[in-house]
Amino acid sequence: MQIPQDDILIKGLVNNDRYCIETIYKENFKIIKSFIINNKGDLNEAKDVFQEALILLYEKAKNGNLNLTSKLSTYLFAICKNIWLKRLNRNNTYTTEIQEDVTSDLSEQDNIQRSEEEQETNLKFETMDWAMESLGEPCRSLLQAFYIHKKDMREISETFGYTNTDNAKTQKYKCLMRLKKLFFDKIKSR
Protein backbone atom coordinates (compact mmCIF):
# COMPACT_ATOMS: atom_id res chain seq x y z
CA MET A 1 0.00 0.00 0.00
CA GLN A 2 1.31 3.43 -0.87
CA ILE A 3 2.13 5.73 2.03
CA PRO A 4 0.05 8.91 1.98
CA GLN A 5 1.87 12.17 1.43
CA ASP A 6 2.89 14.30 4.39
CA ASP A 7 0.09 16.83 3.93
CA ILE A 8 -2.51 14.04 3.89
CA LEU A 9 -0.99 12.54 7.04
CA ILE A 10 -1.09 15.90 8.81
CA LYS A 11 -4.72 16.50 7.81
CA GLY A 12 -5.50 13.00 9.05
CA LEU A 13 -3.77 13.74 12.35
CA VAL A 14 -5.87 16.88 12.79
CA ASN A 15 -9.03 14.90 11.99
CA ASN A 16 -8.03 12.03 14.32
CA ASP A 17 -7.82 9.64 11.40
CA ARG A 18 -6.56 6.41 12.92
CA TYR A 19 -4.81 5.20 9.75
CA CYS A 20 -2.88 8.46 9.34
CA ILE A 21 -1.85 8.54 13.00
CA GLU A 22 -0.67 4.93 12.84
CA THR A 23 1.23 5.65 9.64
CA ILE A 24 2.99 8.63 11.21
CA TYR A 25 3.87 6.45 14.18
CA LYS A 26 5.10 3.50 12.10
CA GLU A 27 7.16 5.69 9.78
CA ASN A 28 8.85 7.78 12.46
CA PHE A 29 8.92 6.25 15.92
CA LYS A 30 11.72 3.75 15.23
CA ILE A 31 14.20 6.52 14.42
CA ILE A 32 13.15 8.64 17.39
CA LYS A 33 13.42 5.64 19.69
CA SER A 34 16.90 4.88 18.38
CA PHE A 35 18.01 8.48 18.90
CA ILE A 36 16.75 8.67 22.49
CA ILE A 37 18.02 5.25 23.54
CA ASN A 38 21.44 6.09 22.08
CA ASN A 39 21.43 9.32 24.10
CA LYS A 40 20.78 8.21 27.68
CA GLY A 41 17.10 7.48 27.32
CA ASP A 42 14.87 4.44 27.41
CA LEU A 43 11.84 3.16 25.55
CA ASN A 44 9.30 4.85 27.83
CA GLU A 45 11.07 8.19 27.51
CA ALA A 46 11.12 7.74 23.72
CA LYS A 47 7.36 7.11 23.76
CA ASP A 48 6.79 10.21 25.91
CA VAL A 49 8.90 12.43 23.68
CA PHE A 50 7.28 11.13 20.51
CA GLN A 51 3.81 11.64 21.98
CA GLU A 52 4.71 15.18 23.03
CA ALA A 53 6.00 15.91 19.52
CA LEU A 54 2.79 14.56 17.98
CA ILE A 55 0.74 16.81 20.26
CA LEU A 56 2.84 19.83 19.26
CA LEU A 57 2.44 18.92 15.59
CA TYR A 58 -1.31 18.44 16.06
CA GLU A 59 -1.74 21.81 17.81
CA LYS A 60 0.31 23.69 15.21
CA ALA A 61 -1.56 22.07 12.33
CA LYS A 62 -4.97 22.58 13.93
CA ASN A 63 -4.26 26.26 14.65
CA GLY A 64 -2.91 26.84 11.12
CA ASN A 65 0.58 27.61 12.44
CA LEU A 66 2.34 24.73 10.74
CA ASN A 67 4.69 25.74 7.94
CA LEU A 68 6.28 22.48 6.87
CA THR A 69 9.37 23.23 4.79
CA SER A 70 10.87 19.75 5.08
CA LYS A 71 9.64 16.21 5.08
CA LEU A 72 7.38 15.32 7.98
CA SER A 73 9.93 12.79 9.23
CA THR A 74 12.66 15.45 9.37
CA TYR A 75 10.32 17.88 11.12
CA LEU A 76 9.25 15.31 13.73
CA PHE A 77 12.85 14.29 14.35
CA ALA A 78 13.84 17.92 14.96
CA ILE A 79 10.97 18.41 17.42
CA CYS A 80 11.81 15.21 19.29
CA LYS A 81 15.49 16.07 19.39
CA ASN A 82 14.75 19.50 20.88
CA ILE A 83 12.38 18.04 23.46
CA TRP A 84 14.92 15.40 24.44
CA LEU A 85 17.83 17.85 24.70
CA LYS A 86 15.72 20.12 26.92
CA ARG A 87 14.93 17.18 29.20
CA LEU A 88 18.59 16.17 29.39
CA ASN A 89 19.54 19.76 30.17
CA ARG A 90 16.82 20.03 32.82
CA ASN A 91 18.08 16.84 34.47
CA ASN A 92 21.72 17.97 34.21
CA THR A 93 22.52 15.01 32.03
CA TYR A 94 23.10 17.04 28.90
CA THR A 95 26.09 15.97 26.89
CA THR A 96 27.74 17.61 23.95
CA GLU A 97 28.31 14.20 22.49
CA ILE A 98 24.86 13.64 21.13
CA GLN A 99 24.86 10.67 18.84
CA GLU A 100 23.03 11.49 15.69
CA ASP A 101 23.71 8.39 13.68
CA VAL A 102 20.00 8.29 13.14
CA THR A 103 20.17 11.40 10.97
CA SER A 104 21.96 9.38 8.32
CA ASP A 105 19.22 6.77 8.70
CA LEU A 106 16.70 9.58 8.32
CA SER A 107 18.39 10.82 5.15
CA GLU A 108 18.56 7.28 3.85
CA GLN A 109 14.88 6.82 4.64
CA ASP A 110 14.10 10.06 2.77
CA ASN A 111 16.18 8.88 -0.20
CA ILE A 112 14.45 5.50 -0.26
CA GLN A 113 11.04 7.15 -0.06
CA ARG A 114 11.99 9.65 -2.79
CA SER A 115 13.27 6.81 -4.98
CA GLU A 116 10.04 4.85 -4.47
CA GLU A 117 8.00 7.95 -5.34
CA GLU A 118 10.06 8.46 -8.52
CA GLN A 119 9.58 4.82 -9.49
CA GLU A 120 5.83 5.14 -8.87
CA THR A 121 5.68 8.31 -10.97
CA ASN A 122 7.69 6.72 -13.79
CA LEU A 123 5.42 3.69 -13.73
CA LYS A 124 2.35 5.95 -13.98
CA PHE A 125 3.87 7.78 -16.97
CA GLU A 126 4.67 4.46 -18.66
CA THR A 127 1.14 3.24 -17.98
CA MET A 128 -0.31 6.45 -19.39
CA ASP A 129 1.84 6.06 -22.53
CA TRP A 130 0.60 2.50 -22.86
CA ALA A 131 -3.02 3.60 -22.34
CA MET A 132 -2.68 6.34 -24.97
CA GLU A 133 -1.22 3.85 -27.47
CA SER A 134 -3.95 1.34 -26.67
CA LEU A 135 -6.67 3.95 -27.02
CA GLY A 136 -6.43 4.01 -30.81
CA GLU A 137 -7.60 6.62 -33.30
CA PRO A 138 -9.29 9.08 -33.45
CA CYS A 139 -9.43 9.23 -29.63
CA ARG A 140 -5.66 9.48 -29.20
CA SER A 141 -5.36 12.42 -31.62
CA LEU A 142 -8.47 14.11 -30.24
CA LEU A 143 -7.15 14.03 -26.65
CA GLN A 144 -3.70 15.15 -27.77
CA ALA A 145 -5.25 18.04 -29.69
CA PHE A 146 -7.14 19.20 -26.60
CA TYR A 147 -4.70 18.45 -23.74
CA ILE A 148 -1.28 18.73 -25.39
CA HIS A 149 -1.80 21.12 -28.30
CA LYS A 150 -4.37 23.18 -26.35
CA LYS A 151 -6.80 23.47 -29.28
CA ASP A 152 -10.27 24.72 -28.44
CA MET A 153 -13.39 22.70 -29.20
CA ARG A 154 -14.19 24.72 -32.34
CA GLU A 155 -10.78 23.87 -33.86
CA ILE A 156 -11.16 20.23 -32.81
CA SER A 157 -14.66 20.09 -34.28
CA GLU A 158 -13.37 21.36 -37.63
CA THR A 159 -10.25 19.18 -37.66
CA PHE A 160 -12.06 15.94 -36.81
CA GLY A 161 -15.20 16.69 -38.84
CA TYR A 162 -17.78 16.92 -36.07
CA THR A 163 -20.97 18.79 -36.92
CA ASN A 164 -20.67 21.08 -33.89
CA THR A 165 -18.64 21.67 -30.72
CA ASP A 166 -21.14 19.79 -28.56
CA ASN A 167 -20.52 16.60 -30.53
CA ALA A 168 -16.77 17.17 -30.23
CA LYS A 169 -17.12 17.64 -26.45
CA THR A 170 -19.17 14.44 -26.18
CA GLN A 171 -16.58 12.49 -28.15
CA LYS A 172 -13.73 13.97 -26.07
CA TYR A 173 -15.55 12.92 -22.89
CA LYS A 174 -16.05 9.36 -24.18
CA CYS A 175 -12.40 9.14 -25.21
CA LEU A 176 -11.27 10.43 -21.83
CA MET A 177 -13.41 7.83 -20.03
CA ARG A 178 -11.93 5.06 -22.19
CA LEU A 179 -8.42 6.33 -21.43
CA LYS A 180 -9.13 6.41 -17.68
CA LYS A 181 -10.51 2.87 -17.78
CA LEU A 182 -7.46 1.57 -19.64
CA PHE A 183 -5.11 3.38 -17.25
CA PHE A 184 -6.74 2.32 -13.99
CA ASP A 185 -7.36 -1.26 -15.14
CA LYS A 186 -3.64 -1.54 -15.92
CA ILE A 187 -2.66 0.03 -12.57
CA LYS A 188 -4.95 -2.39 -10.69
CA SER A 189 -3.51 -5.39 -12.53
CA ARG A 190 0.05 -4.63 -11.39
mmCIF file of C-alpha atoms in Angstrom:
data_model
loop_
_atom_site.group_PDB
_atom_site.id
_atom_site.type_symbol
_atom_site.label_atom_id
_atom_site.label_comp_id
_atom_site.label_asym_id
_atom_site.label_seq_id
_atom_site.Cartn_x
_atom_site.Cartn_y
_atom_site.Cartn_z
ATOM 1 C CA MET A 1 0.000 0.000 0.000
ATOM 2 C CA GLN A 2 1.309 3.434 -0.869
ATOM 3 C CA ILE A 3 2.133 5.735 2.034
ATOM 4 C CA PRO A 4 0.053 8.914 1.985
ATOM 5 C CA GLN A 5 1.867 12.175 1.429
ATOM 6 C CA ASP A 6 2.886 14.300 4.386
ATOM 7 C CA ASP A 7 0.088 16.834 3.931
ATOM 8 C CA ILE A 8 -2.509 14.042 3.892
ATOM 9 C CA LEU A 9 -0.994 12.540 7.037
ATOM 10 C CA ILE A 10 -1.092 15.899 8.805
ATOM 11 C CA LYS A 11 -4.718 16.497 7.805
ATOM 12 C CA GLY A 12 -5.497 13.002 9.052
ATOM 13 C CA LEU A 13 -3.768 13.745 12.346
ATOM 14 C CA VAL A 14 -5.871 16.882 12.788
ATOM 15 C CA ASN A 15 -9.026 14.900 11.986
ATOM 16 C CA ASN A 16 -8.028 12.035 14.316
ATOM 17 C CA ASP A 17 -7.819 9.643 11.397
ATOM 18 C CA ARG A 18 -6.556 6.407 12.921
ATOM 19 C CA TYR A 19 -4.807 5.199 9.749
ATOM 20 C CA CYS A 20 -2.882 8.464 9.344
ATOM 21 C CA ILE A 21 -1.851 8.539 13.002
ATOM 22 C CA GLU A 22 -0.669 4.934 12.844
ATOM 23 C CA THR A 23 1.229 5.646 9.640
ATOM 24 C CA ILE A 24 2.986 8.634 11.208
ATOM 25 C CA TYR A 25 3.867 6.453 14.183
ATOM 26 C CA LYS A 26 5.105 3.499 12.097
ATOM 27 C CA GLU A 27 7.155 5.693 9.778
ATOM 28 C CA ASN A 28 8.848 7.785 12.456
ATOM 29 C CA PHE A 29 8.923 6.247 15.920
ATOM 30 C CA LYS A 30 11.716 3.752 15.232
ATOM 31 C CA ILE A 31 14.203 6.517 14.416
ATOM 32 C CA ILE A 32 13.150 8.642 17.391
ATOM 33 C CA LYS A 33 13.424 5.636 19.692
ATOM 34 C CA SER A 34 16.900 4.878 18.378
ATOM 35 C CA PHE A 35 18.012 8.481 18.896
ATOM 36 C CA ILE A 36 16.746 8.671 22.489
ATOM 37 C CA ILE A 37 18.018 5.254 23.540
ATOM 38 C CA ASN A 38 21.445 6.087 22.078
ATOM 39 C CA ASN A 39 21.433 9.322 24.100
ATOM 40 C CA LYS A 40 20.784 8.211 27.678
ATOM 41 C CA GLY A 41 17.102 7.476 27.320
ATOM 42 C CA ASP A 42 14.869 4.441 27.405
ATOM 43 C CA LEU A 43 11.842 3.159 25.549
ATOM 44 C CA ASN A 44 9.300 4.847 27.830
ATOM 45 C CA GLU A 45 11.065 8.192 27.506
ATOM 46 C CA ALA A 46 11.119 7.744 23.720
ATOM 47 C CA LYS A 47 7.364 7.107 23.758
ATOM 48 C CA ASP A 48 6.788 10.211 25.909
ATOM 49 C CA VAL A 49 8.905 12.426 23.678
ATOM 50 C CA PHE A 50 7.277 11.129 20.511
ATOM 51 C CA GLN A 51 3.807 11.636 21.983
ATOM 52 C CA GLU A 52 4.706 15.183 23.026
ATOM 53 C CA ALA A 53 6.000 15.911 19.522
ATOM 54 C CA LEU A 54 2.790 14.564 17.979
ATOM 55 C CA ILE A 55 0.744 16.809 20.258
ATOM 56 C CA LEU A 56 2.842 19.833 19.257
ATOM 57 C CA LEU A 57 2.444 18.916 15.594
ATOM 58 C CA TYR A 58 -1.306 18.445 16.059
ATOM 59 C CA GLU A 59 -1.735 21.807 17.808
ATOM 60 C CA LYS A 60 0.305 23.690 15.208
ATOM 61 C CA ALA A 61 -1.565 22.067 12.329
ATOM 62 C CA LYS A 62 -4.970 22.583 13.927
ATOM 63 C CA ASN A 63 -4.257 26.257 14.645
ATOM 64 C CA GLY A 64 -2.912 26.839 11.122
ATOM 65 C CA ASN A 65 0.575 27.606 12.437
ATOM 66 C CA LEU A 66 2.343 24.728 10.743
ATOM 67 C CA ASN A 67 4.693 25.744 7.944
ATOM 68 C CA LEU A 68 6.278 22.484 6.867
ATOM 69 C CA THR A 69 9.367 23.231 4.787
ATOM 70 C CA SER A 70 10.874 19.750 5.079
ATOM 71 C CA LYS A 71 9.636 16.210 5.081
ATOM 72 C CA LEU A 72 7.381 15.322 7.985
ATOM 73 C CA SER A 73 9.930 12.785 9.230
ATOM 74 C CA THR A 74 12.656 15.451 9.371
ATOM 75 C CA TYR A 75 10.321 17.878 11.125
ATOM 76 C CA LEU A 76 9.252 15.315 13.732
ATOM 77 C CA PHE A 77 12.847 14.287 14.355
ATOM 78 C CA ALA A 78 13.840 17.922 14.963
ATOM 79 C CA ILE A 79 10.968 18.413 17.423
ATOM 80 C CA CYS A 80 11.809 15.209 19.291
ATOM 81 C CA LYS A 81 15.494 16.070 19.386
ATOM 82 C CA ASN A 82 14.752 19.496 20.879
ATOM 83 C CA ILE A 83 12.379 18.037 23.462
ATOM 84 C CA TRP A 84 14.920 15.397 24.441
ATOM 85 C CA LEU A 85 17.833 17.846 24.695
ATOM 86 C CA LYS A 86 15.724 20.121 26.921
ATOM 87 C CA ARG A 87 14.928 17.183 29.199
ATOM 88 C CA LEU A 88 18.592 16.174 29.394
ATOM 89 C CA ASN A 89 19.538 19.762 30.174
ATOM 90 C CA ARG A 90 16.816 20.031 32.823
ATOM 91 C CA ASN A 91 18.081 16.842 34.473
ATOM 92 C CA ASN A 92 21.719 17.974 34.207
ATOM 93 C CA THR A 93 22.523 15.013 32.031
ATOM 94 C CA TYR A 94 23.101 17.037 28.896
ATOM 95 C CA THR A 95 26.090 15.966 26.890
ATOM 96 C CA THR A 96 27.743 17.615 23.954
ATOM 97 C CA GLU A 97 28.315 14.198 22.494
ATOM 98 C CA ILE A 98 24.858 13.644 21.130
ATOM 99 C CA GLN A 99 24.865 10.670 18.839
ATOM 100 C CA GLU A 100 23.033 11.493 15.694
ATOM 101 C CA ASP A 101 23.714 8.389 13.682
ATOM 102 C CA VAL A 102 20.001 8.286 13.136
ATOM 103 C CA THR A 103 20.170 11.397 10.966
ATOM 104 C CA SER A 104 21.964 9.378 8.316
ATOM 105 C CA ASP A 105 19.218 6.769 8.695
ATOM 106 C CA LEU A 106 16.696 9.580 8.318
ATOM 107 C CA SER A 107 18.392 10.825 5.148
ATOM 108 C CA GLU A 108 18.561 7.283 3.848
ATOM 109 C CA GLN A 109 14.876 6.818 4.638
ATOM 110 C CA ASP A 110 14.099 10.063 2.769
ATOM 111 C CA ASN A 111 16.183 8.881 -0.202
ATOM 112 C CA ILE A 112 14.449 5.505 -0.257
ATOM 113 C CA GLN A 113 11.036 7.152 -0.063
ATOM 114 C CA ARG A 114 11.987 9.647 -2.791
ATOM 115 C CA SER A 115 13.266 6.809 -4.985
ATOM 116 C CA GLU A 116 10.041 4.855 -4.472
ATOM 117 C CA GLU A 117 8.000 7.947 -5.340
ATOM 118 C CA GLU A 118 10.057 8.455 -8.517
ATOM 119 C CA GLN A 119 9.576 4.817 -9.491
ATOM 120 C CA GLU A 120 5.835 5.140 -8.875
ATOM 121 C CA THR A 121 5.681 8.313 -10.967
ATOM 122 C CA ASN A 122 7.685 6.722 -13.789
ATOM 123 C CA LEU A 123 5.416 3.692 -13.725
ATOM 124 C CA LYS A 124 2.351 5.947 -13.983
ATOM 125 C CA PHE A 125 3.867 7.778 -16.968
ATOM 126 C CA GLU A 126 4.668 4.459 -18.660
ATOM 127 C CA THR A 127 1.142 3.236 -17.976
ATOM 128 C CA MET A 128 -0.313 6.452 -19.390
ATOM 129 C CA ASP A 129 1.838 6.059 -22.528
ATOM 130 C CA TRP A 130 0.603 2.496 -22.856
ATOM 131 C CA ALA A 131 -3.021 3.605 -22.341
ATOM 132 C CA MET A 132 -2.680 6.342 -24.972
ATOM 133 C CA GLU A 133 -1.222 3.852 -27.468
ATOM 134 C CA SER A 134 -3.949 1.338 -26.666
ATOM 135 C CA LEU A 135 -6.668 3.948 -27.025
ATOM 136 C CA GLY A 136 -6.430 4.011 -30.810
ATOM 137 C CA GLU A 137 -7.603 6.622 -33.296
ATOM 138 C CA PRO A 138 -9.289 9.078 -33.451
ATOM 139 C CA CYS A 139 -9.432 9.230 -29.631
ATOM 140 C CA ARG A 140 -5.663 9.483 -29.197
ATOM 141 C CA SER A 141 -5.355 12.416 -31.624
ATOM 142 C CA LEU A 142 -8.470 14.107 -30.241
ATOM 143 C CA LEU A 143 -7.153 14.032 -26.649
ATOM 144 C CA GLN A 144 -3.697 15.145 -27.768
ATOM 145 C CA ALA A 145 -5.252 18.042 -29.688
ATOM 146 C CA PHE A 146 -7.142 19.196 -26.598
ATOM 147 C CA TYR A 147 -4.696 18.454 -23.743
ATOM 148 C CA ILE A 148 -1.285 18.726 -25.390
ATOM 149 C CA HIS A 149 -1.805 21.120 -28.301
ATOM 150 C CA LYS A 150 -4.370 23.182 -26.351
ATOM 151 C CA LYS A 151 -6.798 23.466 -29.280
ATOM 152 C CA ASP A 152 -10.267 24.716 -28.443
ATOM 153 C CA MET A 153 -13.388 22.698 -29.200
ATOM 154 C CA ARG A 154 -14.191 24.723 -32.337
ATOM 155 C CA GLU A 155 -10.785 23.867 -33.861
ATOM 156 C CA ILE A 156 -11.164 20.234 -32.809
ATOM 157 C CA SER A 157 -14.656 20.093 -34.275
ATOM 158 C CA GLU A 158 -13.370 21.359 -37.629
ATOM 159 C CA THR A 159 -10.254 19.177 -37.660
ATOM 160 C CA PHE A 160 -12.058 15.943 -36.807
ATOM 161 C CA GLY A 161 -15.196 16.691 -38.837
ATOM 162 C CA TYR A 162 -17.778 16.916 -36.071
ATOM 163 C CA THR A 163 -20.965 18.794 -36.921
ATOM 164 C CA ASN A 164 -20.672 21.078 -33.891
ATOM 165 C CA THR A 165 -18.642 21.673 -30.720
ATOM 166 C CA ASP A 166 -21.143 19.788 -28.556
ATOM 167 C CA ASN A 167 -20.521 16.599 -30.534
ATOM 168 C CA ALA A 168 -16.766 17.171 -30.227
ATOM 169 C CA LYS A 169 -17.121 17.636 -26.452
ATOM 170 C CA THR A 170 -19.170 14.442 -26.176
ATOM 171 C CA GLN A 171 -16.577 12.487 -28.151
ATOM 172 C CA LYS A 172 -13.730 13.970 -26.074
ATOM 173 C CA TYR A 173 -15.547 12.918 -22.890
ATOM 174 C CA LYS A 174 -16.050 9.361 -24.179
ATOM 175 C CA CYS A 175 -12.395 9.137 -25.209
ATOM 176 C CA LEU A 176 -11.267 10.427 -21.826
ATOM 177 C CA MET A 177 -13.411 7.832 -20.025
ATOM 178 C CA ARG A 178 -11.928 5.060 -22.192
ATOM 179 C CA LEU A 179 -8.420 6.326 -21.433
ATOM 180 C CA LYS A 180 -9.128 6.405 -17.682
ATOM 181 C CA LYS A 181 -10.506 2.870 -17.780
ATOM 182 C CA LEU A 182 -7.456 1.566 -19.635
ATOM 183 C CA PHE A 183 -5.114 3.381 -17.251
ATOM 184 C CA PHE A 184 -6.743 2.319 -13.989
ATOM 185 C CA ASP A 185 -7.357 -1.265 -15.138
ATOM 186 C CA LYS A 186 -3.637 -1.540 -15.917
ATOM 187 C CA ILE A 187 -2.663 0.035 -12.575
ATOM 188 C CA LYS A 188 -4.945 -2.389 -10.692
ATOM 189 C CA SER A 189 -3.507 -5.393 -12.527
ATOM 190 C CA ARG A 190 0.055 -4.629 -11.391
#
